Coordinates of C-alpha atoms in Angstrom, one line a residue:
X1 CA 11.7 10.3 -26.7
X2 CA 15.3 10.9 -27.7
X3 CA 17.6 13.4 -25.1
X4 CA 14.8 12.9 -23.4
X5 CA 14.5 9.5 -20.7
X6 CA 16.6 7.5 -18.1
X7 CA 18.1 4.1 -19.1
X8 CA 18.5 1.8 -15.7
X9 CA 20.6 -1.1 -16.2
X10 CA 19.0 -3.4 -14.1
X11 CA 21.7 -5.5 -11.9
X12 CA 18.7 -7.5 -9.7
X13 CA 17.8 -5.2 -6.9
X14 CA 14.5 -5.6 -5.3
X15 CA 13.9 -2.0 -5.9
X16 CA 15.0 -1.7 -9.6
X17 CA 11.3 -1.3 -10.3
X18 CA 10.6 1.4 -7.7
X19 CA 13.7 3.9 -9.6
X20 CA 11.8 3.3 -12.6
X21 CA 8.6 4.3 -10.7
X22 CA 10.0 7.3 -8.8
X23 CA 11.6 8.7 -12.2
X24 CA 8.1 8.2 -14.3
X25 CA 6.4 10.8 -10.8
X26 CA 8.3 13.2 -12.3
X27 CA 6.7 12.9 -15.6
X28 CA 10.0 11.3 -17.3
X29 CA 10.4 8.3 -18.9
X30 CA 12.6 5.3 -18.0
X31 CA 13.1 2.1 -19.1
X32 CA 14.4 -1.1 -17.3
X33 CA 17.0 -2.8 -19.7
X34 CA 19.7 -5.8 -18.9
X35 CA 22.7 -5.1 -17.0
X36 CA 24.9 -6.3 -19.8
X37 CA 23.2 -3.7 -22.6
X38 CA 26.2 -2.5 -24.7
X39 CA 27.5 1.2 -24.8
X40 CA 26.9 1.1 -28.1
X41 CA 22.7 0.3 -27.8
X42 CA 22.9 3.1 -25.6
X43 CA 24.5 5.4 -27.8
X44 CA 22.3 4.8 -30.8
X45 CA 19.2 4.7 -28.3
X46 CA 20.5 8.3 -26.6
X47 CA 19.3 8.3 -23.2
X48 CA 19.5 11.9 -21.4
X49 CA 21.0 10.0 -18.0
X50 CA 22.2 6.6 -17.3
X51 CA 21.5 4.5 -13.5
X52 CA 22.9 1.6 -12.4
X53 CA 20.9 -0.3 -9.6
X54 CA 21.6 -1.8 -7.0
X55 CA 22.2 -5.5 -6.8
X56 CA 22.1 -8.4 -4.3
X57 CA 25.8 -9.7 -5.5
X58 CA 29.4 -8.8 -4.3
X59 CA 31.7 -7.4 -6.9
X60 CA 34.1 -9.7 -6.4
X61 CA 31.7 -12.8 -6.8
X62 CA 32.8 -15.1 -9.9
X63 CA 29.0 -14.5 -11.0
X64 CA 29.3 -10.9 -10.5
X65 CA 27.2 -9.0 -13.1
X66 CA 29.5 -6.5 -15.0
X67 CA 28.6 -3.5 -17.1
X68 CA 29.8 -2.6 -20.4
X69 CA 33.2 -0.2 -19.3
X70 CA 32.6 1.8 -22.2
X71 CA 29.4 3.4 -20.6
X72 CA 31.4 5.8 -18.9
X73 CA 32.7 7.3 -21.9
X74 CA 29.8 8.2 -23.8
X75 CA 29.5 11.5 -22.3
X76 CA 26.0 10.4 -20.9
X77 CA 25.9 11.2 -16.8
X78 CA 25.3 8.4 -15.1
X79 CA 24.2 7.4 -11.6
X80 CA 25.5 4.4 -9.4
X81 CA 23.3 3.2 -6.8
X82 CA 24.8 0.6 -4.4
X83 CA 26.2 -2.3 -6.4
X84 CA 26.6 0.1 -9.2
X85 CA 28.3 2.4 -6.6
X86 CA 31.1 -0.6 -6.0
X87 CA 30.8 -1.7 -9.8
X88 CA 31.5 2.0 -10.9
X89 CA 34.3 2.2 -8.6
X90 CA 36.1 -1.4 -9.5
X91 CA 35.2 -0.7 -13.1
X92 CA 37.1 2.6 -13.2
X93 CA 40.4 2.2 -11.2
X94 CA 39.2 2.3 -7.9
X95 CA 39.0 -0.1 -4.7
X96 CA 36.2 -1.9 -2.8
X97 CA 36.5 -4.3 0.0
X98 CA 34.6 -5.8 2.4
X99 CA 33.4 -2.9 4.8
X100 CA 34.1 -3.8 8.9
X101 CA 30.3 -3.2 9.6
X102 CA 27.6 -4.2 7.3
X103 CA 25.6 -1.5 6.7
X104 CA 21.6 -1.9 7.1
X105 CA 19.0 0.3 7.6
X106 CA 18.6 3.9 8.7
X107 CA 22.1 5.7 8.6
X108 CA 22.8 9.4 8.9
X109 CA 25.1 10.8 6.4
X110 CA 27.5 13.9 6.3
X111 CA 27.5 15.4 2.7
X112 CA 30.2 17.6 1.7
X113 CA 29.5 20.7 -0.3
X114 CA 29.4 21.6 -4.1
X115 CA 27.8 18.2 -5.0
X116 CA 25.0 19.0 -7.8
X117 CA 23.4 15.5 -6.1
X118 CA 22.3 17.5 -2.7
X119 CA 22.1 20.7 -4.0
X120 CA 19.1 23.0 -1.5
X121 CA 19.6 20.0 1.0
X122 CA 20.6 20.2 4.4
X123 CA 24.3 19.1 5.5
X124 CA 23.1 15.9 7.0
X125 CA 19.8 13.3 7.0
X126 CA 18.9 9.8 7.2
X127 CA 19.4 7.3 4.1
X128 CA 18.7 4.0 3.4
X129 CA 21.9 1.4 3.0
X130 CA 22.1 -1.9 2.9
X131 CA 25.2 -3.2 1.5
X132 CA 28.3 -5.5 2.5
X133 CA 31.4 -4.2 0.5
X134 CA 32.0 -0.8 0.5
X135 CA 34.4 1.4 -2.0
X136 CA 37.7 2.4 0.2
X137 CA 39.9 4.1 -2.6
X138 CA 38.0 6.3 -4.9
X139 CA 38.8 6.0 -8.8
X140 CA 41.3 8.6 -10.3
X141 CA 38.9 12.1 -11.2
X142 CA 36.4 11.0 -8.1
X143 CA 35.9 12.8 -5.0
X144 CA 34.1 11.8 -2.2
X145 CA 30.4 13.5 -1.5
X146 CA 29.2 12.2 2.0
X147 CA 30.0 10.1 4.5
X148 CA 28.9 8.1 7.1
X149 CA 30.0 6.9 11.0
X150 CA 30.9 3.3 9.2
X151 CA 31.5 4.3 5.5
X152 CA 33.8 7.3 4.6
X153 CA 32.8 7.4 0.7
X154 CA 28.9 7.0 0.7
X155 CA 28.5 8.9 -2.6
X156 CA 31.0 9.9 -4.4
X157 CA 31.0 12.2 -8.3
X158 CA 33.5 12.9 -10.9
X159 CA 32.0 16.0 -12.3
X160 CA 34.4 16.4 -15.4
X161 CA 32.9 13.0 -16.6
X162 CA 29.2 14.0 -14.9
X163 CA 29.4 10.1 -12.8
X164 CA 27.7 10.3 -9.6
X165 CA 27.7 7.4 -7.4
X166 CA 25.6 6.4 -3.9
X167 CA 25.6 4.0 -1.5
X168 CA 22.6 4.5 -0.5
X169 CA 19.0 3.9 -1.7
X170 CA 17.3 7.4 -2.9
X171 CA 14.1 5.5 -4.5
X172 CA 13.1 4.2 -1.5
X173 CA 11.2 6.2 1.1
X174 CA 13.0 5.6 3.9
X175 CA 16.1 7.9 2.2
X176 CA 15.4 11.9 3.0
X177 CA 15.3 13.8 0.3
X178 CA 15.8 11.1 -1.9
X179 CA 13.0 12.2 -4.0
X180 CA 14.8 15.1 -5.1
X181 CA 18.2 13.7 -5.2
X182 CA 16.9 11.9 -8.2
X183 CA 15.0 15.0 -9.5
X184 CA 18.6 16.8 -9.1
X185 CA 20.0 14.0 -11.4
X186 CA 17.1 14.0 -13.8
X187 CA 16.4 17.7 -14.5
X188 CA 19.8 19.2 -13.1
X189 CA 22.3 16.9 -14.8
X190 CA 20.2 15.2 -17.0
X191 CA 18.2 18.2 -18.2
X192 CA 15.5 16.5 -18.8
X193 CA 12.4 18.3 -19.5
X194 CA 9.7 15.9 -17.7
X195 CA 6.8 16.2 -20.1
X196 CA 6.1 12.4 -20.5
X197 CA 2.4 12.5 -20.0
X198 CA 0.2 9.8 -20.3
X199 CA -2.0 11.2 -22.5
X200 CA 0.0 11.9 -25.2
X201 CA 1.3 8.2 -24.3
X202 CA -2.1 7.0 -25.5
X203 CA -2.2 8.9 -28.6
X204 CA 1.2 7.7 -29.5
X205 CA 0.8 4.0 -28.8
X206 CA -2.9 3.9 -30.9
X207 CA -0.8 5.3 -33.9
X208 CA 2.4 2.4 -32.8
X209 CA -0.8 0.1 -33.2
X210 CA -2.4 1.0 -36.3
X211 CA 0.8 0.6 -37.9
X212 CA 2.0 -2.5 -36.1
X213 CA -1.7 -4.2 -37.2
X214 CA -2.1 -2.5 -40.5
X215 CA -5.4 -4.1 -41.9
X216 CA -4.9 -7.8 -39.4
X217 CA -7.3 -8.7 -37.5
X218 CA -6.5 -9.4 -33.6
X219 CA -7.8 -11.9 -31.1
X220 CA -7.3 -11.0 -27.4
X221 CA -8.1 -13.0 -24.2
X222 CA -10.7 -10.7 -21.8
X223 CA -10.7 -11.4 -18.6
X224 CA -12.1 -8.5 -17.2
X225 CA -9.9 -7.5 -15.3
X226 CA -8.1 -4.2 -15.4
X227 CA -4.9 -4.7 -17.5
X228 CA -6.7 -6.9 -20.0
X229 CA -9.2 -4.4 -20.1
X230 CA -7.5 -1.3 -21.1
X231 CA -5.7 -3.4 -23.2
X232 CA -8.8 -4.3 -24.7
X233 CA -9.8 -0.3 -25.2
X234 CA -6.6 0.8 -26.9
X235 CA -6.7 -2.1 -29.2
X236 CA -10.5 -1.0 -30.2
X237 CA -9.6 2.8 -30.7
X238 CA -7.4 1.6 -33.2
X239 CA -8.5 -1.2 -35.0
X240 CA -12.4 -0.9 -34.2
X241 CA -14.4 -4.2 -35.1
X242 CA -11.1 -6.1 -36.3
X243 CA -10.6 -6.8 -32.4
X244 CA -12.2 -10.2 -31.2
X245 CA -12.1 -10.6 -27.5
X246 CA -12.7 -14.1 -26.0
X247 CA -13.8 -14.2 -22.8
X248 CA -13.4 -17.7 -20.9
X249 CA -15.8 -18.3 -18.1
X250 CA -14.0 -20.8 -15.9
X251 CA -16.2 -20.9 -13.0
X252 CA -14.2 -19.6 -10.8
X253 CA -14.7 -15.4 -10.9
X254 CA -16.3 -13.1 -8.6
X255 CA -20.2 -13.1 -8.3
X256 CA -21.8 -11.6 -11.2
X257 CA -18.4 -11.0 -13.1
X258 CA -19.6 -13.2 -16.3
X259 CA -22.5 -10.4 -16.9
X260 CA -20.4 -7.5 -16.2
X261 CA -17.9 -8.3 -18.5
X262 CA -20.7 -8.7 -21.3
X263 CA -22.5 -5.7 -20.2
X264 CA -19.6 -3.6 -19.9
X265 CA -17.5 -4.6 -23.2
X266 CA -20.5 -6.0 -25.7
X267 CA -23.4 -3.9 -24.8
X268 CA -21.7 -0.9 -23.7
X269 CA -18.4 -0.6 -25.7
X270 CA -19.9 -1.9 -28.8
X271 CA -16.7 -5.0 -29.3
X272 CA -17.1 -8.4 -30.7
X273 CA -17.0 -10.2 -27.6
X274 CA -17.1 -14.5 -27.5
X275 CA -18.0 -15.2 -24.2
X276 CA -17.4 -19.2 -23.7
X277 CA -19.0 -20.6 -21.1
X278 CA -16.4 -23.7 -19.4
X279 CA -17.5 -23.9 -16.2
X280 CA -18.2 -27.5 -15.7
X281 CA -15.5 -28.2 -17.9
X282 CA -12.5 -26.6 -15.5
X283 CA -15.0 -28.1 -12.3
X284 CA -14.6 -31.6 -13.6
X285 CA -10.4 -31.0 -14.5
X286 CA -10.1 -30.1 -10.9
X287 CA -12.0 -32.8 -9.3
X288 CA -9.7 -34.2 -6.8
X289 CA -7.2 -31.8 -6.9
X290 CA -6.3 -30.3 -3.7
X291 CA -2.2 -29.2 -4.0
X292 CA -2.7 -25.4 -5.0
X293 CA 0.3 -25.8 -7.9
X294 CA -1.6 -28.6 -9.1
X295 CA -4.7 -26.5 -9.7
X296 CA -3.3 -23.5 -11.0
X297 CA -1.1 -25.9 -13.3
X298 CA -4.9 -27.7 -14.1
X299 CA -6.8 -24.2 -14.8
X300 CA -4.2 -22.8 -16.6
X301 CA -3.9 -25.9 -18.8
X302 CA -8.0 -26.0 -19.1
X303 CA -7.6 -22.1 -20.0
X304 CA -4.9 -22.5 -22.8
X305 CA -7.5 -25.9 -24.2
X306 CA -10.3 -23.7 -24.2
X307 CA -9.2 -20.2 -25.8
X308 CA -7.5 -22.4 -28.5
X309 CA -10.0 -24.3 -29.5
X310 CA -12.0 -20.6 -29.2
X311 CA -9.4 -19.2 -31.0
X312 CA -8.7 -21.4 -34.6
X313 CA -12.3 -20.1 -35.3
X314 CA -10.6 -16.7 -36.1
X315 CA -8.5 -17.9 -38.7
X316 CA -8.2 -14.6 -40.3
X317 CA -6.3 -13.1 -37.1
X318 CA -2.5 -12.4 -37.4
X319 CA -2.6 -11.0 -33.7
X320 CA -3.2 -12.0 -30.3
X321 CA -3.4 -9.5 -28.1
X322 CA -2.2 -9.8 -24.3
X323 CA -2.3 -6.9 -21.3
X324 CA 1.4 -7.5 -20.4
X325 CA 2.5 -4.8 -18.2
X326 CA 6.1 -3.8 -17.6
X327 CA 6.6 -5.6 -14.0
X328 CA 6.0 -9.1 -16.0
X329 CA 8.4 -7.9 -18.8
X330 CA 10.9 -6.7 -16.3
X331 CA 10.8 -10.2 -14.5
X332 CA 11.0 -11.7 -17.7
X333 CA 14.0 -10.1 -19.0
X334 CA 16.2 -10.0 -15.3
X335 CA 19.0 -12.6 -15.8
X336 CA 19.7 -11.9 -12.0
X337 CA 17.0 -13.9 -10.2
X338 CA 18.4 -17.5 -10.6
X339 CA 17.1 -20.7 -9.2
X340 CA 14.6 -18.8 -7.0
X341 CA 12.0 -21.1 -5.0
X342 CA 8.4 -21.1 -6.6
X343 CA 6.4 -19.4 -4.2
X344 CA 3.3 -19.7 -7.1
X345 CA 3.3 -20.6 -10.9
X346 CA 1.4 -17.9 -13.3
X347 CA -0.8 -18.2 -16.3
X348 CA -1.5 -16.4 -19.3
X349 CA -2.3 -17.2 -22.7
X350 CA 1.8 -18.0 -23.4
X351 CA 2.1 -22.1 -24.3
X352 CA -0.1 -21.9 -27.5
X353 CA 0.2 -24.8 -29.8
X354 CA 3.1 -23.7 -32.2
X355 CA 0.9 -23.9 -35.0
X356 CA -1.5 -21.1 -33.8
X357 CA 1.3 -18.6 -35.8
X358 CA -0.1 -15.4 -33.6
X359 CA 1.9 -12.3 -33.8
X360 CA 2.0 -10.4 -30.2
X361 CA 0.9 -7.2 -29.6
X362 CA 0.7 -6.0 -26.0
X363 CA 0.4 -2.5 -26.0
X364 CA 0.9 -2.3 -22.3
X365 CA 4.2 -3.9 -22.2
X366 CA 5.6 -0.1 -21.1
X367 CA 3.5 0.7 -18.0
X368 CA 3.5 -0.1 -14.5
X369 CA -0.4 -0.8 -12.5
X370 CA -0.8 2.8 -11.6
X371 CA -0.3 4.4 -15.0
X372 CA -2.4 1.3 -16.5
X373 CA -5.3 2.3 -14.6
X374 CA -4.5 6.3 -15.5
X375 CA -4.4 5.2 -18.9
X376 CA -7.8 4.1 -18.6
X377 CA -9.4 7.3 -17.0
X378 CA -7.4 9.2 -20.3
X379 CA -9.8 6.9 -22.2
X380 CA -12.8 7.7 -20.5
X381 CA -13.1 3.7 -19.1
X382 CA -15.5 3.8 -16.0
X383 CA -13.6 4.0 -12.6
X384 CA -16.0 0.9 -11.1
X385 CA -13.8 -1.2 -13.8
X386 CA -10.5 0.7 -13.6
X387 CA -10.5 0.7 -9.3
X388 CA -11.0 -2.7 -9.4
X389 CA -9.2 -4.6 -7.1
X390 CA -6.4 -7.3 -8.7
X391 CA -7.8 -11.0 -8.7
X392 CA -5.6 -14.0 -9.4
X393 CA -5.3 -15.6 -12.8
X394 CA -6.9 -18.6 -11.6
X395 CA -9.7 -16.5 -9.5
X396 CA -11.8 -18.7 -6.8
X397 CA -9.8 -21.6 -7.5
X398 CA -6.6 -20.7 -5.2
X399 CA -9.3 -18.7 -2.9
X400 CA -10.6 -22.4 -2.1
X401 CA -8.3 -24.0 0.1
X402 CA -8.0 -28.1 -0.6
X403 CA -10.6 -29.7 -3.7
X404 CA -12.4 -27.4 -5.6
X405 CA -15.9 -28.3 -6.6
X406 CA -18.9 -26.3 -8.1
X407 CA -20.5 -26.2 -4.7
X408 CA -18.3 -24.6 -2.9
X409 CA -16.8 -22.1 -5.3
X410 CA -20.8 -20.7 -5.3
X411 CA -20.5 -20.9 -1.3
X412 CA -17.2 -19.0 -1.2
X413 CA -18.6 -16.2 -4.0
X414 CA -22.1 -15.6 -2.0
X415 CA -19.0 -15.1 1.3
X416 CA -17.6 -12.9 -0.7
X417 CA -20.3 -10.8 -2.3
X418 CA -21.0 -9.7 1.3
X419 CA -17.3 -8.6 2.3
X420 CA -17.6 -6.7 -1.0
X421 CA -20.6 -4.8 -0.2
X422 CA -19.4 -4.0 3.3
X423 CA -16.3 -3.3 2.1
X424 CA -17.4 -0.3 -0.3
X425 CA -19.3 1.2 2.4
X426 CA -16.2 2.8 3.7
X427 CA -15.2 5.9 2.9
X428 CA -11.6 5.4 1.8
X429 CA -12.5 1.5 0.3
X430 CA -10.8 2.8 -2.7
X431 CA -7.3 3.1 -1.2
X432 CA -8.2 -0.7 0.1
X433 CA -5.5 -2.7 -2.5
X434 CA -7.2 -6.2 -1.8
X435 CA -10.1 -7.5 0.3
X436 CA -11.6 -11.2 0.1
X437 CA -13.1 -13.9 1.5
X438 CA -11.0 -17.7 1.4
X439 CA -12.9 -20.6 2.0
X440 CA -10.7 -23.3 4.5
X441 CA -11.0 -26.9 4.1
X442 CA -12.1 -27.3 8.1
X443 CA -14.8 -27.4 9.7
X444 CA -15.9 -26.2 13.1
X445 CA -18.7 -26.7 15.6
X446 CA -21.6 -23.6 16.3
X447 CA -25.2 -23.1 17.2
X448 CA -27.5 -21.8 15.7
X449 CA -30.8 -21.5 17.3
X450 CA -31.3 -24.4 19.2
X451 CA -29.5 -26.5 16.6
X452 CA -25.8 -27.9 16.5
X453 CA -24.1 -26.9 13.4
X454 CA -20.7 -28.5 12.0
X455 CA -19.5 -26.4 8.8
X456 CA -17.4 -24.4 6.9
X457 CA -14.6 -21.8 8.1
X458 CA -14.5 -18.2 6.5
X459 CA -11.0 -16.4 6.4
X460 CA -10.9 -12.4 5.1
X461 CA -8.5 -11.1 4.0
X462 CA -8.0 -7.4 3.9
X463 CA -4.7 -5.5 2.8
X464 CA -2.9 -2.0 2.2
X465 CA -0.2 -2.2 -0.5
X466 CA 1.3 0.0 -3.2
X467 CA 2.5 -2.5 -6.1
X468 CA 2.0 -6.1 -4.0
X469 CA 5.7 -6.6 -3.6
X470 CA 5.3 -5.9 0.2
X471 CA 1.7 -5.2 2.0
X472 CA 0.2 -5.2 5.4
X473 CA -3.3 -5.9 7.2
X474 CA -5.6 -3.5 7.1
X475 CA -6.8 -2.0 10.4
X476 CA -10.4 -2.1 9.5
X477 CA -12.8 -0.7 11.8
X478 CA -14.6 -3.2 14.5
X479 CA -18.5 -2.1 13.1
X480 CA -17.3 -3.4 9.3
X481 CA -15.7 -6.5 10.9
X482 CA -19.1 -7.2 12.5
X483 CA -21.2 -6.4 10.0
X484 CA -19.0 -8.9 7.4
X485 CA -19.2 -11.6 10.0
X486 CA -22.7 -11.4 10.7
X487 CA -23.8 -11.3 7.5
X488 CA -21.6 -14.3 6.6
X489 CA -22.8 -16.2 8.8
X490 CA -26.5 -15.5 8.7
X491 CA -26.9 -14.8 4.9
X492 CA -24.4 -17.7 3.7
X493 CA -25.8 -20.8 4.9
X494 CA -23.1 -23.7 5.4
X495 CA -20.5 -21.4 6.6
X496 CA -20.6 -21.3 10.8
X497 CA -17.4 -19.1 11.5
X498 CA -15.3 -15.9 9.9
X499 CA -11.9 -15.2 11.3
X500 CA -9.7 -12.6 10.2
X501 CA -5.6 -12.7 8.7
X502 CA -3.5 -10.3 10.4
X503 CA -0.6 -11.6 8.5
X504 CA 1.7 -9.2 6.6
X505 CA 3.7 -9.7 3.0
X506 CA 6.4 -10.5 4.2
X507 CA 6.7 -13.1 4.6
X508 CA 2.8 -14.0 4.2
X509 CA 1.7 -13.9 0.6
X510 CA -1.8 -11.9 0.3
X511 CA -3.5 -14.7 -1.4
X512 CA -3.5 -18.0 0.9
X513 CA -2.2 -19.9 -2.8

C-alpha cells in the first residue's frame, strides 16, 4: 500500500466520509486520520497525496483545528478543500477574512488555464460552496485557479510545491466534474495507480488475521446482520472451528430471523454457532419502559448481561470479534464533533466487564457498507443475506412506539412480514435502502363487517438513501401501497389502520426511535 493511497486529515466536515468514498470508486485507497496527525506519521506512513477537508470552524476561531505546518514540506501534493483551503492559506503566509457574501450552494466558477486540477474541463461549471471566510491574499508561490462572481481565489495551486487548494466541494455531486477533479489529483499528481481491489483486500486481511490470532481462539457476537456477518465469514476462512459465534435472540428481530441465522451459519456454513434464547428475559427488562433511550439503554444493557454470561463459557478465547466498519471508527476517532445533542444512543458489545481480558479483532474496521457487502459477494456469501436491508441494534424494540411487550412485538413482526413480501415483489426492491412497518401507541376507530373495531395504528416506512446520512421517501407505486394496507389489515388481526411517512432525513430520522 506504500506510494500508493490518499491520507485525509479529517477537520469535521460532514462530507469527510464521502472524499474517502469517492477516492476508494476509483479503486484507490484512503484512509480518514485526525486532523492533528504529525508530518512525521505521514512521512514514515508515505502516502502518494495528501487532502485536507473541509470543516464546519472559522480559521480564526480560538478552537480552530490546525494542521501540522510541516505537511507542506514533505514533498507529498496535497489538496485543500474548504477549511483546508483557508487553513492552507493562513498556515503558509497568506490571508483570509470574512468574505462580504456567504457563499452557499450552487455557484458557477471561472477557471483559469494551465491548472493540472481542471485539466480536459470546460472554462466554466457549477460547484458546490458553502463557506463564510474566504482567502483574499494568496500565500507567496500561489496563484489563483478560478474564480467566482463573490470569491476571486476559489482554488488556488502552487505547482513548484504540488499544493492545490479549493473552495469548493468536488466529492459531492452537486460540483461538475468534481469526479474527475479528484481523479486529476489522484492519478495526475498523485500517480497513483488505482488497483486497490477488493479482492485482493480479502486475501490480504485473512493472512492480517491468521497472524494477528495465531493458534487463539475467537468469540464473536452474530447478529445476522450483514456487517457481523461477513465478519463472521472472514474470521472462519481463517481460523476455521476456533471461531464461536454467539447469537443472542432478544425477541425483538424480524419474523423468522432466529432460524435463518441457524440455518444459514450452523447448517449451511458449517460454524460453531451458540444460539441463546433471551426473549422473555429482555420482555420482562422492558416492562414499563416507554422513553425510546430508556429501552435502547435497557436492551443494550440485557445484551451485554446475556453474551457475558454466554461468553465466560469460552474461557479459552483471547479474541472477541466485532463487525466494526470504518463510518463507526471514523466517528470514533473525530475530535471535531463536540457536545452534539443525542439524537439516539448505540450498542454493541463495547462495556464488557474489565475482567473478560478479550483482545479485539475487527477485520472490518477498513471498509465502508458498500464495499462490506462486496466483500461478501468476493466470498461467495448468498446475496438474500448480503442485500439485506440495515435493522437497528435494538431491532423491534425502537420499531414499537411507547411499552414494549411480547404481544405486540409478534403483532408488529406479522405487519411487517407482509410489507416485506410486497415489498420484494417489485422489480427494483433491491435499490429500496429501508422499508418497515412501526407499530404506534394509538388507537383508532374502524369497521369491520358489521362490527366496531378500536385498535392498533400501522406506520410504513419506506426510503431511498446511499449511506443513511441523508434519505428521502420512497415514491412507491399506489397498487404496492394497497396491496401492504389490505393485507395489514385483513391478515394482521388487532391492527385497524396503515398510514404512510412521507418524511425525509433531514430532519426526520428513518427509524421513528
Amino acid at each position: 500500500m506504500q506510494h500508493n493511497w490518499i491520507a485525509i486529515l479529517d477537520f469535521g466536515s460532514q462530507y469527510t466520509q464521502l472524499i474517502a468514498r469517492r477516492i476508494r470508486e476509483q479503486q484507490v485507497y484512503s484512509e480518514i486520520l485526525r486532523f492533528d496527525t504529525t508530518a512525521d506519521e505521514l512521512r514514515e506512513r508515505k502516502p502518494a497525496g495528501i487532502i485536507l477537508s473541509g470543516g464546519p470552524n472559522s480559521v480564526f476561531a480560538d478552537n480552530a483545528p490546525l494542521c501540522d505546518p510541516a505537511i507542506f514540506t514533505l514533498g507529498i501534493p496535497v489538496l485543500g478543500i474548504c477549511y483546508g483551503m483557508q487553513l492552507t492559506a493562513k498556515t503558509l503566509g497568506g490571508v483570509v477574512k470574512p468574505g462580504a457574501h456567504r457563499e452557499y450552494g450552487h455557484t458557477r466558477i471561472e477557471t483559469l488555464p494551465d491548472n493540472r486540477l481542471f485539466q480536459n474541463m470546460p472554462a466554466s461549471f457549477d460547484v458546490w460552496m458553502s463557506h463564510g471566510d474566504q482567502v483574499e491574499i494568496l500565500p507567496p508561490g500561489f496563484q489563483a485557479s478560478a474564480s467566482s462572481a463573490s470569491c476571486p481565489h476559489a482554488a488556488m495551486r502552487d505547482d513548484v510545491r504540488g499544493i492545490f487548494a479549493l473552495q469548493f466541494h468536488p466529492e459531492v455531486v452537486h460540483t461538475q466534474h468534481g469526479k474527475e477533479i479528484l481523479r486529476n489529483f489522484i492519478f495526475n499528481i498523485c500517480r497513483c495507480k488505482g488497483d486497490w481491489q477488493l479482492s485482493s483486500w480479502v486475501d490480504e486481511t485473512v493472512a492480517k488475521l491468521k497472524r494477528q490470532i495465531g493458534s487463539e481462539h475467537v468469540v464473536l457476537g452474530l447478529s445476522g446482520g450483514v456487517d457481523s456477518s461477513v465478519a463472521a465469514v472472514l474470521l472462519h476462512k481463517a481460523i476455521g472451528d476456533r471461531l464461536h459465534c454467539i447469537f443472542v435472540d432478544n425477541g425483538l428481530l424480524r419474523y423468522g430471523e432466529d432460524r435463518q441465522v441457524e440455518e444459514m451459519f450452523h447448517a449451511k456454513l458449517g460454524m460453531d454457532l451458540h444460539t441463546v434464547n433471551a426473549r422473555q428475559r429482555f420482555y420482562s427488562a422492558l416492562k414499563g419502559a416507554a422513553d425510546p433511550e430508556i429501552k435502547r439503554k435497557i436492551i443494550g444493557r440485557v445484551f451485554i448481561e446475556v453474551f457475558t454470561e454466554e461468553a465466560r463459557k469460552f474461557s479459552d478465547c483471547k479474541f472477541l470479534g466485532q463487525g466494526t466498519i470504518y463510518p463507526d471508527v471514523i466517528e470514533s476517532i473525530s475530535p471535531l464533533k463536540g457536545p452534539s445533542e443525542t439524537i439516539k444512543s448505540h450498542h454493541n458489545v463495547g462495556g464488557l466487564p474489565p475482567d473478560l481480558k478479550f483482545e479485539l479483532v475487527e477485520p472490518l474496521r477498513e471498509l465502508f457498507k458498500d464495499e462490506v457487502r462486496a466483500a461478501g459477494r468476493v466470498m461467495g456469501m448468498d446475496d438474500e443475506l448480503l442485500d439485506r436491508q440495515p435493522f437497528p441494534g435494538p431491532g423491534m424494540g425502537v420499531r414499537i412506539l411507547g411499552e414494549v411487550s411480547e404481544e405486540r412485538v409478534l403483532l408488529l413482526q406479522q405487519a411487517d412480514l407482509r410489507v416485506q413480501e410486497e415489498i420484494k415483489k417489485l422489480p427494483d426492491h433491491k435499490s429500496i435502502w429501508q422499508s418497515f412497518a412501526v407499530l404506534l401507541p394509538v388507537n383508532t376507530v374502524g369497521v369491520m363487517g358489521d362490527q366496531r373495531t378500536y385498535e392498533n395504528v400501522c406506520v410504513l416506512r419506506v426510503v431511498d438513501s446511499i449511506d443513511a446520512m441523508t434519505a428521502d421517501w420512497t415514491r412507491l407505486p399506489y397498487e404496492t401501497l394497497a396491496r401492504i394496507s389490505n393485507r395489514i389489515i385483513n391478515e394482521v388481526r388487532g391492527i385497524n389502520r396503515v398510514v404512510y411517512d412521507i418524511s425525509s432525513k433531514p430532519p426526520a430520522t428513518i427509524e421513528w426511535e
